[in-house]
Coordinates of C-alpha atoms in Angstrom, one line a residue:
X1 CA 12.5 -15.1 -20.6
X2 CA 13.8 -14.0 -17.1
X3 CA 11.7 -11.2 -15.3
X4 CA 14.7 -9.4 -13.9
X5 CA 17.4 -7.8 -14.9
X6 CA 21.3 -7.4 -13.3
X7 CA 22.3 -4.4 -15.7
X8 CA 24.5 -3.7 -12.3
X9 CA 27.5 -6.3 -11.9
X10 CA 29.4 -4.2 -9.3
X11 CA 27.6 -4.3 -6.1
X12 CA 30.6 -2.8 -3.9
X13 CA 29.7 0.4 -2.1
X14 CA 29.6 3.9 -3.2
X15 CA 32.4 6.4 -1.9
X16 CA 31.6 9.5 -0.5
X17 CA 27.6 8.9 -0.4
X18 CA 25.9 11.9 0.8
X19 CA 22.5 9.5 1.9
X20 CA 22.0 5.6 1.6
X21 CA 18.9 5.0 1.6
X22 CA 17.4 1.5 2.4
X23 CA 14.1 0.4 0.4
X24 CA 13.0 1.4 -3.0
X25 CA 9.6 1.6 -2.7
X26 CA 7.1 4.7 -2.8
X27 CA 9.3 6.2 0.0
X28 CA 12.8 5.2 -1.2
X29 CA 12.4 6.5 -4.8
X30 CA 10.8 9.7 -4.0
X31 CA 13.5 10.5 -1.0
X32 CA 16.0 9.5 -3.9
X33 CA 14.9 11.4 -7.1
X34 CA 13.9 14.6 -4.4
X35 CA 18.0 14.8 -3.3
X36 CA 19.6 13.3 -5.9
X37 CA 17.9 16.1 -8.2
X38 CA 19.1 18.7 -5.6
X39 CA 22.5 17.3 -6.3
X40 CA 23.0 15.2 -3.2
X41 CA 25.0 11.9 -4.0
X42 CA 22.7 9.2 -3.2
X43 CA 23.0 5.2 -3.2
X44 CA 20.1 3.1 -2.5
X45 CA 20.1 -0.2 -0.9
X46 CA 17.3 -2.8 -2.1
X47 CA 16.6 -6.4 -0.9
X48 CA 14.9 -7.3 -3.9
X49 CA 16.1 -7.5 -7.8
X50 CA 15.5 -5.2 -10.6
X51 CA 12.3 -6.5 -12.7
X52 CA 12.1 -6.0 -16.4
X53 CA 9.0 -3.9 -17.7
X54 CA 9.2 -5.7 -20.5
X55 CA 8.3 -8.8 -19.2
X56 CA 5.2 -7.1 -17.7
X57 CA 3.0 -9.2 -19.7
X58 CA 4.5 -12.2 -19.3
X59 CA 3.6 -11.9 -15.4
X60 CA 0.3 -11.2 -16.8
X61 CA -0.1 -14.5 -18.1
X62 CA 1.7 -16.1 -15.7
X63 CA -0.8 -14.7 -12.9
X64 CA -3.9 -15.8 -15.1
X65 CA -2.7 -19.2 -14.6
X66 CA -5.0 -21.2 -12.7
X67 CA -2.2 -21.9 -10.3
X68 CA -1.0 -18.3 -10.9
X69 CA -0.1 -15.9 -7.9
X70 CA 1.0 -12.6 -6.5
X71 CA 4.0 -14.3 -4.8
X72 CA 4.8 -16.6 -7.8
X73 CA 4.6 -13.5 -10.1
X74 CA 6.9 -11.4 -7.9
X75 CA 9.3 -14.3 -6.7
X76 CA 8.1 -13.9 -3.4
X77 CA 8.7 -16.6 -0.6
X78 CA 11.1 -19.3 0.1
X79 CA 13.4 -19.1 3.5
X80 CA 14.4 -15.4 1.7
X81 CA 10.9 -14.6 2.8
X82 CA 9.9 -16.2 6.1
X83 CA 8.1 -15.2 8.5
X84 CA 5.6 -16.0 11.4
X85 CA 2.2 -14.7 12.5
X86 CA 1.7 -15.3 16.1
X87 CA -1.6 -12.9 17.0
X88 CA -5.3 -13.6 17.2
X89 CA -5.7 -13.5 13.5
X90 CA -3.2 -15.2 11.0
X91 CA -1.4 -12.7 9.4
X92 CA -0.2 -13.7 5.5
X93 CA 2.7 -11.4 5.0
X94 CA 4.0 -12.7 1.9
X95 CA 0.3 -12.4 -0.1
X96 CA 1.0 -8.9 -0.2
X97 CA 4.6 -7.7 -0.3
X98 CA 7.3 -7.6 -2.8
X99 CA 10.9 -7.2 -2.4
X100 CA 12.2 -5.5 -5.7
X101 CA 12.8 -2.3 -7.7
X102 CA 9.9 -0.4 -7.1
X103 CA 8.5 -2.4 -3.6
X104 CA 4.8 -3.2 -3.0
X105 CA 3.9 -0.4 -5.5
X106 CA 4.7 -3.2 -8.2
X107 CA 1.6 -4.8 -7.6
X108 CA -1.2 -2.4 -5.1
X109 CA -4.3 -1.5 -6.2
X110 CA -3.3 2.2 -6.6
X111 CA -5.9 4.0 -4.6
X112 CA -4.7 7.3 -2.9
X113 CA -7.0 9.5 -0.6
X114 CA -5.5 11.4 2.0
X115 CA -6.3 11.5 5.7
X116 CA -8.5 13.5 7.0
X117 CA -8.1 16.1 9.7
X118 CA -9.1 13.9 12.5
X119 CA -6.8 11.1 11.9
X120 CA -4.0 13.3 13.4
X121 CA -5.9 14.7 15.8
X122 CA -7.3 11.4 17.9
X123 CA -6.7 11.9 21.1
X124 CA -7.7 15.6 21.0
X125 CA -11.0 14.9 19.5
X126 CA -12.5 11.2 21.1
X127 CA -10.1 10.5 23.6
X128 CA -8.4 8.2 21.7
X129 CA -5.0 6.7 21.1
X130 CA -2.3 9.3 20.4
X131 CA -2.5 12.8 18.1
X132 CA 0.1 12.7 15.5
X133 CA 2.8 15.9 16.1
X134 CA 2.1 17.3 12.6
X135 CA -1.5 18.2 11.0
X136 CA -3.0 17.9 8.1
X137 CA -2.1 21.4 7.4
X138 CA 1.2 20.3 7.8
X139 CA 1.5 17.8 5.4
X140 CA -1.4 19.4 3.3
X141 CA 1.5 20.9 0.9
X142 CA 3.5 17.6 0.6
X143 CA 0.1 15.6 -0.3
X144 CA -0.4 18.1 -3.3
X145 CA 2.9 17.4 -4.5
X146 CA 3.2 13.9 -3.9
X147 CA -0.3 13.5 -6.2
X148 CA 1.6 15.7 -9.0
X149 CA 4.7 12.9 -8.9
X150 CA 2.6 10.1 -8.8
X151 CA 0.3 11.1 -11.7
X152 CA -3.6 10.8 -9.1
X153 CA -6.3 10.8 -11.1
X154 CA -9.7 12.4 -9.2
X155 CA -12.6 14.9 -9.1
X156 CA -14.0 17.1 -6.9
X157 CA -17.7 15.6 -6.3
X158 CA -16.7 14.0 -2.8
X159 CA -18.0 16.3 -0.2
X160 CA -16.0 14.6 2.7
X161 CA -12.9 15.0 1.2
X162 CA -10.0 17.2 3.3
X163 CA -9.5 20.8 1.9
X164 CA -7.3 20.9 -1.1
X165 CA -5.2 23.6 -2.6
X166 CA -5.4 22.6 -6.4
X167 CA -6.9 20.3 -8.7
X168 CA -6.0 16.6 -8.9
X169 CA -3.3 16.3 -12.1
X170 CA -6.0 14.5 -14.3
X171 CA -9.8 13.9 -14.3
X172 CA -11.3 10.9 -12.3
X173 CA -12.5 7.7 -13.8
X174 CA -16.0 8.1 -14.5
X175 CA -18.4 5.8 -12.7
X176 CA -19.5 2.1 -13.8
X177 CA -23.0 1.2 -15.2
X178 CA -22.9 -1.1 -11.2
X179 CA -22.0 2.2 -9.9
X180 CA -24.8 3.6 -11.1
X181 CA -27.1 0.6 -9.7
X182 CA -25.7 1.0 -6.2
X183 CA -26.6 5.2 -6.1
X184 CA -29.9 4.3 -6.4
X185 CA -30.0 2.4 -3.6
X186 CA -28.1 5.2 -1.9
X187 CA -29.8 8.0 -3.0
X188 CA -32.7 6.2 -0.9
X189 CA -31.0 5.8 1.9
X190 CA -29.1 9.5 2.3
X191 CA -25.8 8.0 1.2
X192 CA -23.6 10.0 -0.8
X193 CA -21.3 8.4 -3.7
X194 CA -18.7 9.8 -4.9
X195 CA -15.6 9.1 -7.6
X196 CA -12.1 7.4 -6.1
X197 CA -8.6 9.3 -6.2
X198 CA -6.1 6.8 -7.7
X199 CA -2.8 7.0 -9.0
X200 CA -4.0 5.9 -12.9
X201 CA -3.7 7.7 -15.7
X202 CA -7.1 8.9 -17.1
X203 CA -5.2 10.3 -20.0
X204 CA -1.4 9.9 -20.8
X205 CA 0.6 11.7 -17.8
X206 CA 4.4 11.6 -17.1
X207 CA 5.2 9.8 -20.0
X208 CA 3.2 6.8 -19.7
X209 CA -0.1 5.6 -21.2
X210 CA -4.0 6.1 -20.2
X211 CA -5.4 2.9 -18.8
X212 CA -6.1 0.2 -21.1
X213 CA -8.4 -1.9 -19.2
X214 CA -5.9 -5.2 -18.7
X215 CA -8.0 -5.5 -15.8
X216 CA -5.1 -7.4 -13.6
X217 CA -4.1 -4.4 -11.8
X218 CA -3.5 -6.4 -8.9
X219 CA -0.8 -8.2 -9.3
X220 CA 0.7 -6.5 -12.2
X221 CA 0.1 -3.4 -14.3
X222 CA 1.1 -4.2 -18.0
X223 CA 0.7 -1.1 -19.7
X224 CA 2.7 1.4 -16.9
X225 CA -0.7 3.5 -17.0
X226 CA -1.1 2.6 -13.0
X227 CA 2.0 4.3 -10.9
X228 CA 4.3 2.1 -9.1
X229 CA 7.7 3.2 -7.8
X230 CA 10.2 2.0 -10.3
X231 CA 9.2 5.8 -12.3
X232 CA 11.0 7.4 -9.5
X233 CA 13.9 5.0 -9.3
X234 CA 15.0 5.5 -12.9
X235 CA 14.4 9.7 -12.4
X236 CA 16.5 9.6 -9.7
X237 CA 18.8 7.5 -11.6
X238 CA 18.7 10.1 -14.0
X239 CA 20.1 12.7 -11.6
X240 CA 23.1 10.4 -10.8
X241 CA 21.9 8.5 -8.1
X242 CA 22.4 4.5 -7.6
X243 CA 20.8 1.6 -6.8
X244 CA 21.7 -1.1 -5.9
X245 CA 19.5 -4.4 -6.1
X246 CA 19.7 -7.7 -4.5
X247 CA 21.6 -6.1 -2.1
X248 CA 20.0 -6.7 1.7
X249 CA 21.1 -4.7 4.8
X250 CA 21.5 -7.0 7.4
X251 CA 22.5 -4.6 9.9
X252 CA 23.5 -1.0 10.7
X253 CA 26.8 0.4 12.5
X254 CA 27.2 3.3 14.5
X255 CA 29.8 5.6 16.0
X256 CA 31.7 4.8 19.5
X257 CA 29.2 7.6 21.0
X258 CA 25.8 5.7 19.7
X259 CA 25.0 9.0 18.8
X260 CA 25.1 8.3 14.7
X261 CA 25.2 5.8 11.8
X262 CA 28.3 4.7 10.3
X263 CA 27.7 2.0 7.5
X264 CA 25.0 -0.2 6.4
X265 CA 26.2 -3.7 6.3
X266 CA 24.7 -5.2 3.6
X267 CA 25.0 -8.8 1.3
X268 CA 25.4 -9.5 -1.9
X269 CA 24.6 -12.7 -4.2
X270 CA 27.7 -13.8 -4.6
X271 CA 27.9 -13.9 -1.1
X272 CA 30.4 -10.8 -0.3
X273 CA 29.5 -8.8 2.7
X274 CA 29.5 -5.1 2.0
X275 CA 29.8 -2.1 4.2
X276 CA 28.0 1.0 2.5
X277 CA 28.7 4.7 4.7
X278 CA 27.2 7.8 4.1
X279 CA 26.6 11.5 6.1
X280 CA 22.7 9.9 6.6
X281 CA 20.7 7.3 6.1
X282 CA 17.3 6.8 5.3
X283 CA 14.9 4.1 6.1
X284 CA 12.5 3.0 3.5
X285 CA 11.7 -0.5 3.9
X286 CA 8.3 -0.8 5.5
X287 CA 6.5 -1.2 8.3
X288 CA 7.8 -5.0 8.9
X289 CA 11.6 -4.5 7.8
X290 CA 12.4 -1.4 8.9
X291 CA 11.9 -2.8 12.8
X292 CA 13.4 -5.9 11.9
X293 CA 16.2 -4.3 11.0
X294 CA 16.3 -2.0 13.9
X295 CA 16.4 -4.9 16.3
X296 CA 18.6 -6.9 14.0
X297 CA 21.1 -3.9 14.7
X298 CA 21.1 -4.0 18.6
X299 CA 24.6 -3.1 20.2
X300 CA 25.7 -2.4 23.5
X301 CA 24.5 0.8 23.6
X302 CA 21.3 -0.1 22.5
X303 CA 20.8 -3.8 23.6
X304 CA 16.8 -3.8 22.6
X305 CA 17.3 -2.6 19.4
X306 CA 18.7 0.5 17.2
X307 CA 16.9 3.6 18.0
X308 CA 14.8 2.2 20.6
X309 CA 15.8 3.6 24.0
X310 CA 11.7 4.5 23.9
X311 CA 10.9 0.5 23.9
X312 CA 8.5 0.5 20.8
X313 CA 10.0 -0.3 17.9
X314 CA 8.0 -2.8 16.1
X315 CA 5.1 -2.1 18.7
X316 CA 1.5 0.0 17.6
X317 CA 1.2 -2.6 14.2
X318 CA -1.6 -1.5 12.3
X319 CA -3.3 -2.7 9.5
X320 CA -6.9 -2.0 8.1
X321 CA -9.1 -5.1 8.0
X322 CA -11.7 -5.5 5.3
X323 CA -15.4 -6.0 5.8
X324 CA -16.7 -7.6 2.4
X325 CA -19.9 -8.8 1.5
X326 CA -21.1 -10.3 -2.4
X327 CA -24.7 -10.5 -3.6
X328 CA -26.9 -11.1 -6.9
X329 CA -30.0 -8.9 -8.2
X330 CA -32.5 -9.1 -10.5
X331 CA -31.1 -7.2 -13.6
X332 CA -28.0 -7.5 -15.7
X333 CA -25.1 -5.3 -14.1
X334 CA -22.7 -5.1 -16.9
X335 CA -20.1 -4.8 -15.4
X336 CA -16.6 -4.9 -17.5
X337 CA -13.7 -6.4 -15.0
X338 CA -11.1 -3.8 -15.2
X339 CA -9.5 -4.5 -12.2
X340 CA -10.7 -1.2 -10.0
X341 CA -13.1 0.5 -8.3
X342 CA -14.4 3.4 -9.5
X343 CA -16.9 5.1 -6.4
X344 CA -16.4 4.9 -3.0
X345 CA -18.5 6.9 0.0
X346 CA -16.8 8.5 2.8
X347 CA -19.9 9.7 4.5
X348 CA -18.9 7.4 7.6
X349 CA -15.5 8.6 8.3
X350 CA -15.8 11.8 10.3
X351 CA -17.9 11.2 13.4
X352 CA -18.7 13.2 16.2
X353 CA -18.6 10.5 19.0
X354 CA -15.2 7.9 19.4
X355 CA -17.3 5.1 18.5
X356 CA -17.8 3.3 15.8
X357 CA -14.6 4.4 13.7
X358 CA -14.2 6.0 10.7
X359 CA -14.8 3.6 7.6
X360 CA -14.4 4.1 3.7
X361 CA -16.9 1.9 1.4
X362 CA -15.8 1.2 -1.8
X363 CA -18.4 0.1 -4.4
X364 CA -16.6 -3.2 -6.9
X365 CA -16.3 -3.8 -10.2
X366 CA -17.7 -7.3 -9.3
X367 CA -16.4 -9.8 -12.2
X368 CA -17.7 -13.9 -11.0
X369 CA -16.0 -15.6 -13.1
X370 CA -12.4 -15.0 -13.7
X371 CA -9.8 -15.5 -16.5
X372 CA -8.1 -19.0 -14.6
X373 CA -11.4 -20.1 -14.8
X374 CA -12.2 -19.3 -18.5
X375 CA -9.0 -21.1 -19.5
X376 CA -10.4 -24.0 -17.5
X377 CA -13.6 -24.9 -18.6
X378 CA -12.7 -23.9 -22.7
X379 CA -15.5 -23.7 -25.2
X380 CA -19.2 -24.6 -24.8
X381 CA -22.1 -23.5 -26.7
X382 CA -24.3 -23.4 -23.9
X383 CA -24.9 -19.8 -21.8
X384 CA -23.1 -18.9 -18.2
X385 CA -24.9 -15.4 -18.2
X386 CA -21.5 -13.6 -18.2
X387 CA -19.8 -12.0 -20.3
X388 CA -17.3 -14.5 -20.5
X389 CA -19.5 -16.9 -22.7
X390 CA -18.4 -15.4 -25.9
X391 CA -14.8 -15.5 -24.8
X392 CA -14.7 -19.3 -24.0
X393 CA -17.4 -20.1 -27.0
X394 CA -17.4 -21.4 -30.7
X395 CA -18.8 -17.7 -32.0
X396 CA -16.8 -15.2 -33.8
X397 CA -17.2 -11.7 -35.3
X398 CA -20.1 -10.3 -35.5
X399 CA -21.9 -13.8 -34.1
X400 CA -20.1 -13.1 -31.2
X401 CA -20.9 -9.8 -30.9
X402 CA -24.9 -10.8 -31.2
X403 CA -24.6 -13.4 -28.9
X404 CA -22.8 -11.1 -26.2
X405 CA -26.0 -8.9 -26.9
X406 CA -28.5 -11.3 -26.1
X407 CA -27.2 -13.0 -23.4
X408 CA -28.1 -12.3 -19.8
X409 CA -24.9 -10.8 -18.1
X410 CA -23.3 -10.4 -15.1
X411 CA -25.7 -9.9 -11.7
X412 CA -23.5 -10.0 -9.3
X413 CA -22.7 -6.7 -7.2
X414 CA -20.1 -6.7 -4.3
X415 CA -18.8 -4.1 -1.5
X416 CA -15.8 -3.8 0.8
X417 CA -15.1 -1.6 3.8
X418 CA -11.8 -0.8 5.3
X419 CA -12.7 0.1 8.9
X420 CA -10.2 1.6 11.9
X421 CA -8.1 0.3 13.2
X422 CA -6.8 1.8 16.4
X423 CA -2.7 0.9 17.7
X424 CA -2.4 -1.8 20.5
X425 CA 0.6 -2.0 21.9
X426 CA 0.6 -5.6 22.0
X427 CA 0.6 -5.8 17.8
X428 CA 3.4 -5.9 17.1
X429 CA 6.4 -6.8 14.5
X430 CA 9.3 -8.8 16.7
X431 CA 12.2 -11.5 15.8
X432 CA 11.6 -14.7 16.1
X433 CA 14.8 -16.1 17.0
X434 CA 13.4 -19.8 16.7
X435 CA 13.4 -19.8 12.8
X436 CA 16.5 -17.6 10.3
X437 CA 15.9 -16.5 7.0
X438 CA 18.5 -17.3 3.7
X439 CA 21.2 -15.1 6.1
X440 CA 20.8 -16.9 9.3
X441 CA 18.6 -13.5 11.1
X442 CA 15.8 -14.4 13.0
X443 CA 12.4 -13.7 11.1
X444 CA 10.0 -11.2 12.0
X445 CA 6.8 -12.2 13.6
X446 CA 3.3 -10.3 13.2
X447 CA 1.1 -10.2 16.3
X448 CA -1.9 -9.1 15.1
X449 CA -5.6 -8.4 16.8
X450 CA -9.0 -6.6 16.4
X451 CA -9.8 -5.3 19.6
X452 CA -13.6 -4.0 20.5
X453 CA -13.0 -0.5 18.7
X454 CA -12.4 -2.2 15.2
X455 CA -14.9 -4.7 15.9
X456 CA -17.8 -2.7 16.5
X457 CA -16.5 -0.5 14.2
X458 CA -16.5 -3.7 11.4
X459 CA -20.1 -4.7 12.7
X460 CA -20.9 -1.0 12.1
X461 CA -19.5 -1.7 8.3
X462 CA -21.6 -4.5 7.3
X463 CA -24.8 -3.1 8.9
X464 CA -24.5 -0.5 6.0
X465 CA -23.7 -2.9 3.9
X466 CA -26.7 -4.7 4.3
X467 CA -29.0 -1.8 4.6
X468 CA -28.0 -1.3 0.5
X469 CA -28.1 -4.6 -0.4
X470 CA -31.9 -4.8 1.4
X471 CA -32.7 -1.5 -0.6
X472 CA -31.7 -3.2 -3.9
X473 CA -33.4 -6.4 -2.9
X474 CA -30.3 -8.3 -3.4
X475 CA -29.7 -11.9 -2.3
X476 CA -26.6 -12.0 -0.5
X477 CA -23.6 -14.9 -1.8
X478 CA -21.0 -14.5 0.6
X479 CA -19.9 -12.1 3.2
X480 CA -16.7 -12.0 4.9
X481 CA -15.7 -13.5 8.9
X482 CA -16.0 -10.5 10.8
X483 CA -13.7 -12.7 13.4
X484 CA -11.2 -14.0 10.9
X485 CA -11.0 -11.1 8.3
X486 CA -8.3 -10.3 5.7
X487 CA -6.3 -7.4 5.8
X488 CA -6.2 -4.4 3.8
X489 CA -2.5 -4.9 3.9
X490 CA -1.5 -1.4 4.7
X491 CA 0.9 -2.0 6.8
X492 CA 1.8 0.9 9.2
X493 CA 2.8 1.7 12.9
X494 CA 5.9 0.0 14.8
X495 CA 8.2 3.4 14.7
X496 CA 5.7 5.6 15.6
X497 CA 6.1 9.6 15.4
X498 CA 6.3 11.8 18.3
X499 CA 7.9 14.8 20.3
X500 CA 8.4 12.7 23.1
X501 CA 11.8 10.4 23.2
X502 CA 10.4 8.1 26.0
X503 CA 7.2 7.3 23.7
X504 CA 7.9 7.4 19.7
X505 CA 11.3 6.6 17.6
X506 CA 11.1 9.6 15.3
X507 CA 10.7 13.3 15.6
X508 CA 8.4 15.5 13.7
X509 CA 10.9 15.5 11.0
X510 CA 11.4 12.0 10.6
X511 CA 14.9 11.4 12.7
X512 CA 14.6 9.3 15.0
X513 CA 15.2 10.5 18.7
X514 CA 18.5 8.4 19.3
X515 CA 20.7 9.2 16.1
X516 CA 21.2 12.7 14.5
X517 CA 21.8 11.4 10.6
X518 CA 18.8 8.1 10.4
X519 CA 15.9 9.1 9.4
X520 CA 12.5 6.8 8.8
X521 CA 10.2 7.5 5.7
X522 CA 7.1 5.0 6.1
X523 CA 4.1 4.7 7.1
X524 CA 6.1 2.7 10.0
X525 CA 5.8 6.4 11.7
X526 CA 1.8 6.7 11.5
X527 CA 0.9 7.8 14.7
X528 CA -2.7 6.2 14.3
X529 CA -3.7 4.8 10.6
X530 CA -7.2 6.3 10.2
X531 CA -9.2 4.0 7.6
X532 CA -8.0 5.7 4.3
X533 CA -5.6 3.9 2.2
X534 CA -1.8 4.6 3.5
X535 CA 0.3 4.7 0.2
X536 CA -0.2 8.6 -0.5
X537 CA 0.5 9.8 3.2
X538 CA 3.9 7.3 3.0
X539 CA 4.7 9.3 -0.2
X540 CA 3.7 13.3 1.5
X541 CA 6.3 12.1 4.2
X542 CA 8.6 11.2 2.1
X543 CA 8.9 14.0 0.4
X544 CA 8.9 15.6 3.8
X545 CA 11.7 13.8 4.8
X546 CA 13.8 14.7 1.8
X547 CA 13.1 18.6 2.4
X548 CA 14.1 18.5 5.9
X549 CA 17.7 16.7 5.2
X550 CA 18.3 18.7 2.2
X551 CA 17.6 22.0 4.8
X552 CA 20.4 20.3 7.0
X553 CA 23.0 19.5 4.6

């Protein structure tokens, strides 16, 4: 059974298209269903094929799969896909990206807090980096409604939250027995717990079902209760907009003057070469493509790149990385592996002083063992003290049931921190003109680095860390390489927002500086990227974005 679908056999270009927009992620399907449902004619322009929901359990299985993965389950990789990672720490782009219907949203863990106050407000407050040229207050409106769209699940018990206008669309997920284990500890210590916004239906919302428990959020969601952006694709569909799939822009046109967009130039697979025009165009492609194809696009007029008389597209690459740390205790934790986190502190993320950073802790659902390795080792009579024993055993019914009972479970407890990380000019997204992807472009290359903020910052993290894991008298397992650690992948920075033309590539309203009809709706504009988790900001923006060219049409 295929996982995509090609319900669309005619790829040629759309007359008369009001807005092309490129990318159908978060950003691409809400800047999509908000015109085309205000009657603007809009195409969209996706990389990426159209996966069938119905196969959503089939990618399930196929990700359980000892030899199972994200880019296996998403058809991610190949020369399609390259890309290099030339900075101080490897950067695995392909781990955690997909090129489809619906984007990275396919497969994220579906956690949405907003920024706080001081995120946009750096400079003014430590000194540091840049202030962003809207506020909170600003996009305070656009957050509220991006949380109704999306379907964000939440309470009101976190007492470092931003102000809010209304209540979040449905009731949070109630915290874990673990939860419970950890606040405790806290409580000891003066740390404050609190329940995680997250785009995951408590009850049914929009259509689609409460959360089953499949527990493989990441990579794939088989029930639809967890948002991704293919809901917002087939509403704007609804309003007469199209989209157009395997169909990547390879480079943008514009007018004799350089002062607008023409057409975007886009392939096909049979191997036509397209040319799609429109009054304005939209970029929605992400923090790694959307440069790409900015420098892909470079003319006489602008030799370094499209849009880039300021010099820094692709520059200010941020991501978050993520301070981890595994341990065991003394008593059963019964913990059932449903693929989230359900509490989180942000008691360290508004400071007084510029250092350390802000950082968000986030309490796991910790699971040891998982299903790969059940289908592995099969049945045995003898106990593992997890839960897993009477999955892989001989028992049945209500035997089964007894021995799950009597049977020590799960110890194992586990955090994670996403600490700042502040923009460095020197990370950065560029071509690398030494190696071509499936059209002959150059790839893009990451450079990515800490830096001393972010370090001390992460050192900061795991000091906390330990402090609860001392309080609970827990042995630690494993902890992550403070030097070499993973990323967070939120991917944001490289066409920074700004009032001024000779420093940023877009305006407060999202157009870039250097042509009046391309606009950019990503978290590629975050001005800094705070230590909250980017994909409900990307969607306030976009929303944004969709206001502002529906004002100016």
């Amino acid at each position: 059974m295929s996982k995509t679908i090609d319900t669309q056999q005619d790829r040629t270009p759309s007359d008369d298209a009001d807005v092309c927009v490129v990318g159908s992620g978060v950003a691409g399907a809400l800047v999509a269903y908000s015109l085309a449902k205000r009657d603007h004619d809009v195409v969209v322009l996706e990389a990426g094929p159209r996966f069938d929901p119905s196969s959503r359990l089939e990618q399930m299985e196929e990700a359980l799969r000892p030899e199972g993965s994200i880019r296996d389950v998403w058809e991610m990789g190949g020369q399609r896909d390259r890309y290099t990672s030339s900075g101080g720490v490897y950067y695995g782009l392909n781990t955690t990206r997909v090129k489809g219907v619906g984007g990275t949203t396919l497969h994220w863990l579906g956690i949405t807090p907003r920024l706080h106050q001081k995120d946009f407000e750096m400079n003014t407050r430590y000194g540091l980096a840049s202030d962003w040229p809207i506020s909170y207050e600003q996009l305070r409106p656009y957050y509220a409604l991006a949380e109704q769209e999306m379907g964000v699940a939440g309470g009101t018990d976190n007492p470092f939250a931003p102000p809010r206008e209304t209540d979040y669309p449905m009731p949070a997920f109630p915290p874990s027995y673990s939860d419970s284990l950890f606040a405790d500890a806290c409580d000891e210590l003066g740390i404050t717990m609190h329940s995680v916004p997250q785009a995951r239906n408590t009850e049914t919302y929009d259509g689609r079902s409460a959360c089953v428990g499949y527990g493989t959020c990441i990579p794939v969601c088989p029930s639809g209760a967890k948002y991704s952006a293919d809901v917002h694709v087939s509403k704007a569909e609804e309003h007469g907009a199209r989209v157009i799939d395997r169909a990547p822009v390879q480079r943008l046109e514009h007018d004799d003057r350089g002062v607008s967009v023409t057409a975007a130039m886009y392939t096909t697979p049979d191997g036509a070469h397209q040319r799609q025009t429109a009054d304005r165009f939209v970029l929605a492609a992400g923090a790694v493509e959307i440069p790409r194809l900015l420098l892909l696009s470079a003319s006489d007029q602008y030799p370094d790149g499209l849009a880039n008389t300021s010099g820094v597209v692709g520059k200010y690459f941020m991501d978050q990385p993520i301070v981890s740390i595994t341990a065991e205790i003394d008593e059963p934790t019964n913990q059932n592996p449903i693929g989230y986190h359900t509490s989180e502190t942000h008691q360290f993320y508004d400071h007084d002083e510029p250092r350390p950073g802000s950082i968000k802790f986030a309490f796991n659902n910790e699971n040891p063992i998982t299903a790969a390795d059940i289908a592995m080792r099969g049945g045995d009579e003898g106990t593992r003290e997890d839960l897993t024993d009477v999955l892989a055993g001989d028992s049945w019914g209500d035997d089964a049931l007894a021995t799950l009972r009597e049977r020590v479970p799960n110890r194992r407890i586990s955090m994670f921190a996403n600490p700042e990380l502040l923009p460095r000019e020197e990370n950065a997204v560029t071509l690398d003109r030494s190696k071509t992807d499936d059209h002959g472009n150059p790839v893009p290359d990451i450079s990515w680095s800490i830096g001393s903020h972010a370090m001390e910052t992460m050192e900061y993290a795991r000091e906390i860390q330990n402090r609860i894991l001392d309080e609970l008298d827990a042995t630690v397992l494993s902890k992550s390489d403070l030097s070499e650690p993973k990323t967070a992948a939120h991917k944001m920075g490289t066409t920074r927002m700004g009032t001024d033309p000779d420093t940023s590539v877009v305006d407060p309203t999202l157009r870039t500086h250097d042509l009046d009809n391309l606009f950019i709706a990503s978290s590629s504009t975050f001005v800094t990227g705070g230590a909250m988790n980017p994909t409900l900001t990307i969607a306030a923006l976009a929303l944004k974005v969709a206001d502002h060219i529906h004002e100016g049409r």
